[in-house]
Amino acid sequence: MTAFIQYTLQGLSTGGFYALSALGLAVIFGVLGVVNFSHGACYMLGAVAATVLLDTLGLGFWAALPLVTLLMFVFGVLMERLLVRWLLKLDPLYNFLLTFGITLVLVDLVKRRYGVSSLPYQVPAGLEGRIDLGSLSLSRYQLFVSVFSVLVCLAVWMLLTKTRIGMIVRASTEDAERSRALGINVGRWVTPVFGFGIALAGLAGVLAAPFRAVNADMGSNFIIVLFAVVVIGGLGSILGAVVAGFLVGLVEAFGQAYADRFSQVLIFVLMALVVLIRPAGLFGKEEAA
Amino acid sequence: MRTKSIAVAATAVTGSLLLAACGGGGPASAGGKISDGKVVLGLLNDQSGVYKDLSGPNSKVAIQMAIDDYKKKYGDKAVAKDIEIVQADHQNKPDIANTKAQEMYDRDKADIILDVPTSSAALAVANQAKAKKKLYINIGAGSTALTGASCNKYTFHWAYDTAMLAAGTASAVVDQGGKNWSIVYPDYAFGQDMNKSFTAAIEKGGGKVQQSIATPFPNDNFATFITKAQSSKPDVIGTMAAGGDLVNFVKQFNQAGLQGKTKLAVGLMFITDIHNLGVDQFQGTQFTDAWYWNFDDQNRAWADRFKAKTNVRPSFAHAGNYSAALNYLEAVQAAGTDKADDVVKQLEGKKINDVFLRNGEVRAADHNVTHDVYLAKVKSKDQVKEDWDLEEIVKTIPAATAYAPPSGACKM
């Protein structure tokens, strides 16, 4: 029983991180209809940026968290203005290919500059070691990541559902024509939303740096799990991304505990099942499918 | 008319051959016995991916050092006057390695291929060597199949193999009281091979493997795998992950609060892994090293030369490439030709002591090159005196115990 609770805790803490990492993907798809394949590369950029800030300017984890997020926001804005914008009117496949191309370029640029091996990054002071609760125990840093992720997810959800800005953004995406007719400048919101999604990827990258290998390829495998998360949750659904993030975290933890070598396969079995039963995902709108 | 033109062509060809022979060799030497007038060394390895740092482009520098040393030693008496290196990136993929090896042997006229990390790629190149009857000296790959079921007359295995890693690390750690093990290994050829070798070595030493956990490959979340490995309360957790996966594993192992509590043994580790991640993460970890640059003055002197050219300290793969290239050239010198069969004859059974191989022997039975290897321990931060000063050599493991005897599976 203790083992069972232990695995559940571990699954939930991994799940929180998955939820945050997938959130940006969901926001960008929800608002722009763009499947952003470069999300993994932006996550990698975030992590690499954190190590570079530490290396060159001596800025630690707590400084990197807001700074990198801001930098990645600017990067996202530029990406949207210079590239993504021009393909928005075309078939979504074009932007899928564009962002895939951006991934290849970013990964190779990082390889060129920083090599292929992992870069060092330590756990921030005060978050080392683990917390013991009787016979249960959890890594302190993992717990922090998990709680922090849930808070960010909540904040984003509130922003999009409870504020005026969120309302405008949602209206613009639900029905761009009618919103325009009501005097809303729809185009104005597209760029910041894209930047926001990329910033979330960068934020996830900074959080990953202390407990994952930081290298140019770190996003390449991760993006596949994230796609599973958003497909399970329903493309574009923020609540879906969060719930599916936790679900995938749990499946992975129990997979690792009871079906070791199949732990990753199980995630995709779950995805296949969900798509079979609900093609739009758990929280997706059927019409979007 | 036709006969005449053929005759002219034949004369021209003969003439140019004569010229080449004179220009290349000089009358006193055996220059004419070198195919195509030059010796071509092919370096086939990972030039852009995960194994780039531990071997990659810097191995070309090491091979060039071997060529320089050979020329300096023999001067005018050198059999191989004109020596060239060609290199290619196999991206750790067996199919690419296979094509590149063919290109090297056929188009680039390579007399030998060196390195080739990634076992599946190395096995593909070994097959090409056999088919083309040209040499291949493996340095970067660890599979025992190269000197077992897939062995052949033209393939040599120079630096390390999985059996040697297991014999070194597992038996040493068991001797120090690490009796109960949990092994976590990636579920593919190398990982499975390592799991088998380690289990055998642990049990032979009187230890016990409580559980062997297979993980997907590649994998970045090891949290629950580590919890599970720890659940049987082992003395030692052994990981067979390599490259980025090893980094993921070690970071998460440390965050699980296990550093210093449960001993961590790493199946395969290169000095570049430690250098890139910093000693803090690995401190105290034990592993088997085929060679360490700061072991003695001889190694250090060579490492200084290497550093002057590359600005980094060499890994064992760099030193292995140097040693393999130099001994190949020595064998060409002794044979007086670069004809593969003659060179193989020179290498077989040869006993070697050089900067890389101590008490080395090229075993004739299976072409495994056995030599003394080292049980190493990662230093703690306050023990590190200079950049790359990362390992403490706990003990030397003599060649005889480090390597398994020739396997019966090898039929030359």
Short mmCIF file of C-alpha atoms in Angstrom, two decimals, chain A residues 1-285:
data_model
loop_
_atom_site.label_atom_id
_atom_site.label_comp_id
_atom_site.label_asym_id
_atom_site.label_seq_id
_atom_site.Cartn_x
_atom_site.Cartn_y
_atom_site.Cartn_z
CA MET A 1 0.00 0.00 0.00
CA THR A 2 2.80 2.38 0.92
CA ALA A 3 4.44 1.63 -2.41
CA PHE A 4 1.16 2.36 -4.18
CA ILE A 5 0.80 5.77 -2.49
CA GLN A 6 4.45 6.48 -3.16
CA TYR A 7 4.02 5.80 -6.89
CA THR A 8 0.85 7.89 -6.97
CA LEU A 9 2.66 10.83 -5.40
CA GLN A 10 5.48 10.47 -7.87
CA GLY A 11 3.06 10.26 -10.78
CA LEU A 12 1.26 13.40 -9.65
CA SER A 13 4.47 15.36 -9.25
CA THR A 14 5.66 14.35 -12.73
CA GLY A 15 2.17 15.09 -14.02
CA GLY A 16 2.29 18.68 -12.82
CA PHE A 17 5.42 19.23 -14.84
CA TYR A 18 3.84 17.62 -17.92
CA ALA A 19 0.78 19.81 -17.53
CA LEU A 20 2.82 23.01 -17.49
CA SER A 21 4.99 21.85 -20.38
CA ALA A 22 1.95 21.03 -22.51
CA LEU A 23 0.07 24.18 -21.54
CA GLY A 24 1.77 26.46 -24.07
CA LEU A 25 1.09 23.96 -26.81
CA ALA A 26 -2.61 23.96 -25.87
CA VAL A 27 -2.85 27.76 -25.64
CA ILE A 28 -1.27 28.31 -29.05
CA PHE A 29 -3.44 25.71 -30.71
CA GLY A 30 -6.55 26.96 -28.95
CA VAL A 31 -6.08 30.55 -30.02
CA LEU A 32 -4.19 30.37 -33.31
CA GLY A 33 -4.98 26.88 -34.53
CA VAL A 34 -1.25 26.32 -34.97
CA VAL A 35 0.24 22.96 -34.02
CA ASN A 36 3.53 24.27 -32.75
CA PHE A 37 6.09 21.55 -33.36
CA SER A 38 8.90 23.82 -32.14
CA HIS A 39 7.55 23.64 -28.59
CA GLY A 40 10.16 21.03 -27.66
CA ALA A 41 12.95 23.15 -29.13
CA CYS A 42 11.71 26.22 -27.19
CA TYR A 43 11.66 24.11 -24.03
CA MET A 44 15.27 23.16 -24.82
CA LEU A 45 16.17 26.83 -25.45
CA GLY A 46 14.75 27.74 -22.05
CA ALA A 47 16.90 25.15 -20.30
CA VAL A 48 20.02 26.05 -22.27
CA ALA A 49 19.40 29.77 -21.64
CA ALA A 50 19.27 29.07 -17.89
CA THR A 51 22.66 27.34 -17.97
CA VAL A 52 24.15 30.08 -20.14
CA LEU A 53 22.89 32.83 -17.80
CA LEU A 54 24.51 31.01 -14.91
CA ASP A 55 27.74 30.48 -16.81
CA THR A 56 28.23 33.94 -18.27
CA LEU A 57 26.43 36.31 -15.90
CA GLY A 58 26.32 34.23 -12.75
CA LEU A 59 22.53 34.49 -12.64
CA GLY A 60 21.04 31.58 -10.72
CA PHE A 61 17.79 29.67 -10.96
CA TRP A 62 15.54 32.28 -9.32
CA ALA A 63 16.74 35.02 -11.65
CA ALA A 64 16.55 32.76 -14.68
CA LEU A 65 12.94 31.83 -14.03
CA PRO A 66 11.42 35.25 -14.87
CA LEU A 67 14.25 36.39 -17.16
CA VAL A 68 14.24 33.41 -19.48
CA THR A 69 10.46 33.41 -19.58
CA LEU A 70 10.57 37.04 -20.70
CA LEU A 71 13.28 36.37 -23.27
CA MET A 72 11.31 33.48 -24.69
CA PHE A 73 8.23 35.71 -24.88
CA VAL A 74 10.20 38.13 -27.04
CA PHE A 75 11.49 35.21 -29.08
CA GLY A 76 7.92 33.98 -29.58
CA VAL A 77 6.72 37.42 -30.63
CA LEU A 78 9.50 37.64 -33.22
CA MET A 79 8.77 34.15 -34.46
CA GLU A 80 5.10 35.01 -34.94
CA ARG A 81 5.75 38.40 -36.54
CA LEU A 82 8.46 37.22 -38.90
CA LEU A 83 7.37 33.71 -39.81
CA VAL A 84 4.22 32.11 -38.42
CA ARG A 85 1.94 35.06 -39.29
CA TRP A 86 2.42 34.65 -43.03
CA LEU A 87 1.15 31.11 -43.06
CA LEU A 88 -1.85 31.53 -40.73
CA LYS A 89 -4.32 31.84 -43.59
CA LEU A 90 -3.10 28.66 -45.26
CA ASP A 91 -3.74 25.05 -44.35
CA PRO A 92 -2.52 24.36 -40.74
CA LEU A 93 -0.10 21.85 -42.22
CA TYR A 94 2.09 24.71 -43.47
CA ASN A 95 2.70 26.06 -40.01
CA PHE A 96 3.25 22.55 -38.73
CA LEU A 97 6.03 22.15 -41.29
CA LEU A 98 7.38 25.62 -40.59
CA THR A 99 7.66 25.00 -36.86
CA PHE A 100 9.21 21.61 -37.54
CA GLY A 101 11.82 23.37 -39.68
CA ILE A 102 12.40 25.92 -36.93
CA THR A 103 13.05 23.00 -34.55
CA LEU A 104 15.75 21.59 -36.80
CA VAL A 105 17.44 24.96 -37.13
CA LEU A 106 17.33 25.72 -33.40
CA VAL A 107 18.65 22.29 -32.39
CA ASP A 108 21.53 22.50 -34.85
CA LEU A 109 22.39 26.06 -33.86
CA VAL A 110 22.58 25.05 -30.20
CA LYS A 111 24.72 22.04 -31.14
CA ARG A 112 27.05 24.28 -33.08
CA ARG A 113 27.47 26.74 -30.26
CA TYR A 114 27.28 24.55 -27.15
CA GLY A 115 28.12 21.08 -28.42
CA VAL A 116 26.16 17.90 -27.99
CA SER A 117 26.98 16.93 -24.44
CA SER A 118 24.83 17.88 -21.49
CA LEU A 119 25.52 21.17 -19.74
CA PRO A 120 25.81 21.26 -15.96
CA TYR A 121 23.08 22.77 -13.80
CA GLN A 122 22.48 22.34 -10.10
CA VAL A 123 19.35 22.18 -8.00
CA PRO A 124 18.74 25.63 -6.47
CA ALA A 125 19.82 25.98 -2.84
CA GLY A 126 17.15 24.96 -0.36
CA LEU A 127 15.43 22.55 -2.73
CA GLU A 128 17.93 19.69 -2.55
CA GLY A 129 17.24 16.32 -1.03
CA ARG A 130 13.88 14.94 -0.19
CA ILE A 131 10.97 15.32 2.16
CA ASP A 132 10.09 12.29 4.24
CA LEU A 133 6.54 11.71 5.41
CA GLY A 134 6.69 8.55 7.43
CA SER A 135 7.54 5.81 5.00
CA LEU A 136 6.75 8.03 2.03
CA SER A 137 9.24 10.37 0.51
CA LEU A 138 9.42 12.79 -2.38
CA SER A 139 12.19 14.79 -3.94
CA ARG A 140 11.91 18.34 -2.63
CA TYR A 141 12.60 19.83 -6.03
CA GLN A 142 10.05 17.62 -7.77
CA LEU A 143 7.44 18.72 -5.28
CA PHE A 144 8.32 22.35 -5.88
CA VAL A 145 8.06 21.91 -9.65
CA SER A 146 4.73 20.23 -9.30
CA VAL A 147 3.15 22.86 -7.03
CA PHE A 148 4.62 25.70 -9.06
CA SER A 149 3.28 24.15 -12.28
CA VAL A 150 -0.23 23.78 -10.91
CA LEU A 151 -0.20 27.41 -9.78
CA VAL A 152 0.89 28.59 -13.22
CA CYS A 153 -1.76 26.45 -14.90
CA LEU A 154 -4.41 27.89 -12.58
CA ALA A 155 -3.25 31.44 -13.26
CA VAL A 156 -3.39 30.90 -17.02
CA TRP A 157 -6.83 29.37 -16.78
CA MET A 158 -8.07 32.34 -14.69
CA LEU A 159 -6.49 34.76 -17.12
CA LEU A 160 -8.28 33.22 -20.07
CA THR A 161 -11.67 32.67 -18.43
CA LYS A 162 -12.09 35.36 -15.78
CA THR A 163 -10.46 38.48 -17.21
CA ARG A 164 -11.50 40.85 -19.96
CA ILE A 165 -8.33 40.14 -21.92
CA GLY A 166 -9.07 36.45 -21.76
CA MET A 167 -12.60 37.07 -22.94
CA ILE A 168 -11.39 39.08 -25.92
CA VAL A 169 -8.83 36.46 -26.83
CA ARG A 170 -11.40 33.69 -26.62
CA ALA A 171 -13.96 35.69 -28.60
CA SER A 172 -11.37 36.40 -31.28
CA THR A 173 -10.70 32.73 -31.73
CA GLU A 174 -14.28 31.49 -31.46
CA ASP A 175 -15.50 33.80 -34.20
CA ALA A 176 -12.98 36.24 -35.58
CA GLU A 177 -15.44 37.90 -38.01
CA ARG A 178 -18.11 38.67 -35.44
CA SER A 179 -15.56 39.89 -32.90
CA ARG A 180 -14.16 42.23 -35.51
CA ALA A 181 -17.65 43.49 -36.25
CA LEU A 182 -18.03 44.29 -32.56
CA GLY A 183 -14.96 46.46 -32.74
CA ILE A 184 -12.31 44.11 -31.40
CA ASN A 185 -8.90 44.28 -33.03
CA VAL A 186 -8.46 40.55 -33.46
CA GLY A 187 -5.03 40.63 -35.10
CA ARG A 188 -3.60 42.52 -32.15
CA TRP A 189 -4.05 39.54 -29.84
CA VAL A 190 -2.54 36.87 -32.00
CA THR A 191 1.08 37.91 -31.51
CA PRO A 192 1.11 38.17 -27.70
CA VAL A 193 -0.72 34.88 -27.35
CA PHE A 194 1.88 33.14 -29.47
CA GLY A 195 4.65 34.78 -27.47
CA PHE A 196 2.90 33.70 -24.28
CA GLY A 197 2.78 30.07 -25.39
CA ILE A 198 6.48 30.10 -26.28
CA ALA A 199 7.26 31.77 -22.93
CA LEU A 200 5.52 28.87 -21.16
CA ALA A 201 7.73 26.41 -23.06
CA GLY A 202 10.80 28.37 -21.95
CA LEU A 203 9.56 28.41 -18.36
CA ALA A 204 9.16 24.63 -18.43
CA GLY A 205 12.71 24.41 -19.77
CA VAL A 206 14.14 26.41 -16.85
CA LEU A 207 12.25 24.19 -14.42
CA ALA A 208 13.65 21.12 -16.19
CA ALA A 209 17.29 22.22 -16.07
CA PRO A 210 18.02 21.02 -12.50
CA PHE A 211 16.57 17.54 -12.93
CA ARG A 212 16.95 16.69 -16.58
CA ALA A 213 19.90 16.47 -18.95
CA VAL A 214 20.32 19.88 -20.62
CA ASN A 215 21.40 19.42 -24.23
CA ALA A 216 20.30 20.26 -27.75
CA ASP A 217 18.32 17.04 -28.09
CA MET A 218 16.42 17.24 -24.81
CA GLY A 219 13.25 18.50 -26.50
CA SER A 220 13.17 15.97 -29.32
CA ASN A 221 11.81 13.09 -27.27
CA PHE A 222 9.93 15.24 -24.81
CA ILE A 223 7.77 16.85 -27.50
CA ILE A 224 6.36 13.42 -28.39
CA VAL A 225 5.12 12.87 -24.84
CA LEU A 226 3.70 16.41 -24.83
CA PHE A 227 1.78 15.73 -28.02
CA ALA A 228 0.34 12.66 -26.36
CA VAL A 229 -0.71 14.88 -23.45
CA VAL A 230 -2.52 17.44 -25.60
CA VAL A 231 -4.13 14.81 -27.81
CA ILE A 232 -5.43 12.96 -24.74
CA GLY A 233 -6.63 16.20 -23.17
CA GLY A 234 -8.13 17.52 -26.37
CA LEU A 235 -6.18 19.86 -28.63
CA GLY A 236 -6.52 23.43 -27.50
CA SER A 237 -8.21 22.66 -24.19
CA ILE A 238 -6.35 24.09 -21.22
CA LEU A 239 -8.25 22.05 -18.66
CA GLY A 240 -7.65 19.03 -20.90
CA ALA A 241 -3.90 19.63 -20.98
CA VAL A 242 -3.79 19.84 -17.19
CA VAL A 243 -5.89 16.76 -16.54
CA ALA A 244 -4.08 14.77 -19.24
CA GLY A 245 -0.72 15.93 -17.86
CA PHE A 246 -1.54 14.37 -14.50
CA LEU A 247 -3.01 11.29 -16.15
CA VAL A 248 0.11 10.71 -18.23
CA GLY A 249 2.31 11.30 -15.17
CA LEU A 250 0.38 8.62 -13.27
CA VAL A 251 0.43 6.15 -16.15
CA GLU A 252 4.15 6.64 -16.48
CA ALA A 253 4.83 6.18 -12.76
CA PHE A 254 2.75 3.01 -12.51
CA GLY A 255 4.19 1.79 -15.79
CA GLN A 256 7.70 2.23 -14.41
CA ALA A 257 6.74 0.43 -11.23
CA TYR A 258 4.84 -2.52 -12.66
CA ALA A 259 5.67 -2.83 -16.36
CA ASP A 260 9.16 -1.31 -16.53
CA ARG A 261 10.15 -1.53 -20.19
CA PHE A 262 6.63 -0.71 -21.37
CA SER A 263 6.26 2.47 -19.33
CA GLN A 264 6.52 4.74 -22.37
CA VAL A 265 4.44 2.54 -24.64
CA LEU A 266 1.61 2.69 -22.10
CA ILE A 267 1.29 6.44 -22.63
CA PHE A 268 0.61 5.90 -26.29
CA VAL A 269 -1.73 3.00 -25.63
CA LEU A 270 -3.72 5.40 -23.46
CA MET A 271 -3.62 7.97 -26.26
CA ALA A 272 -4.86 5.44 -28.81
CA LEU A 273 -7.71 4.38 -26.51
CA VAL A 274 -8.80 7.96 -25.89
CA VAL A 275 -8.72 8.79 -29.58
CA LEU A 276 -10.73 5.65 -30.38
CA ILE A 277 -13.45 6.49 -27.89
CA ARG A 278 -13.39 10.29 -28.04
CA PRO A 279 -11.61 11.44 -31.20
CA ALA A 280 -11.45 15.04 -29.96
CA GLY A 281 -9.78 14.03 -26.71
CA LEU A 282 -11.15 14.12 -23.18
CA PHE A 283 -11.99 17.82 -23.12
CA GLY A 284 -11.83 18.73 -26.79
CA LYS A 285 -14.78 20.10 -28.72
#
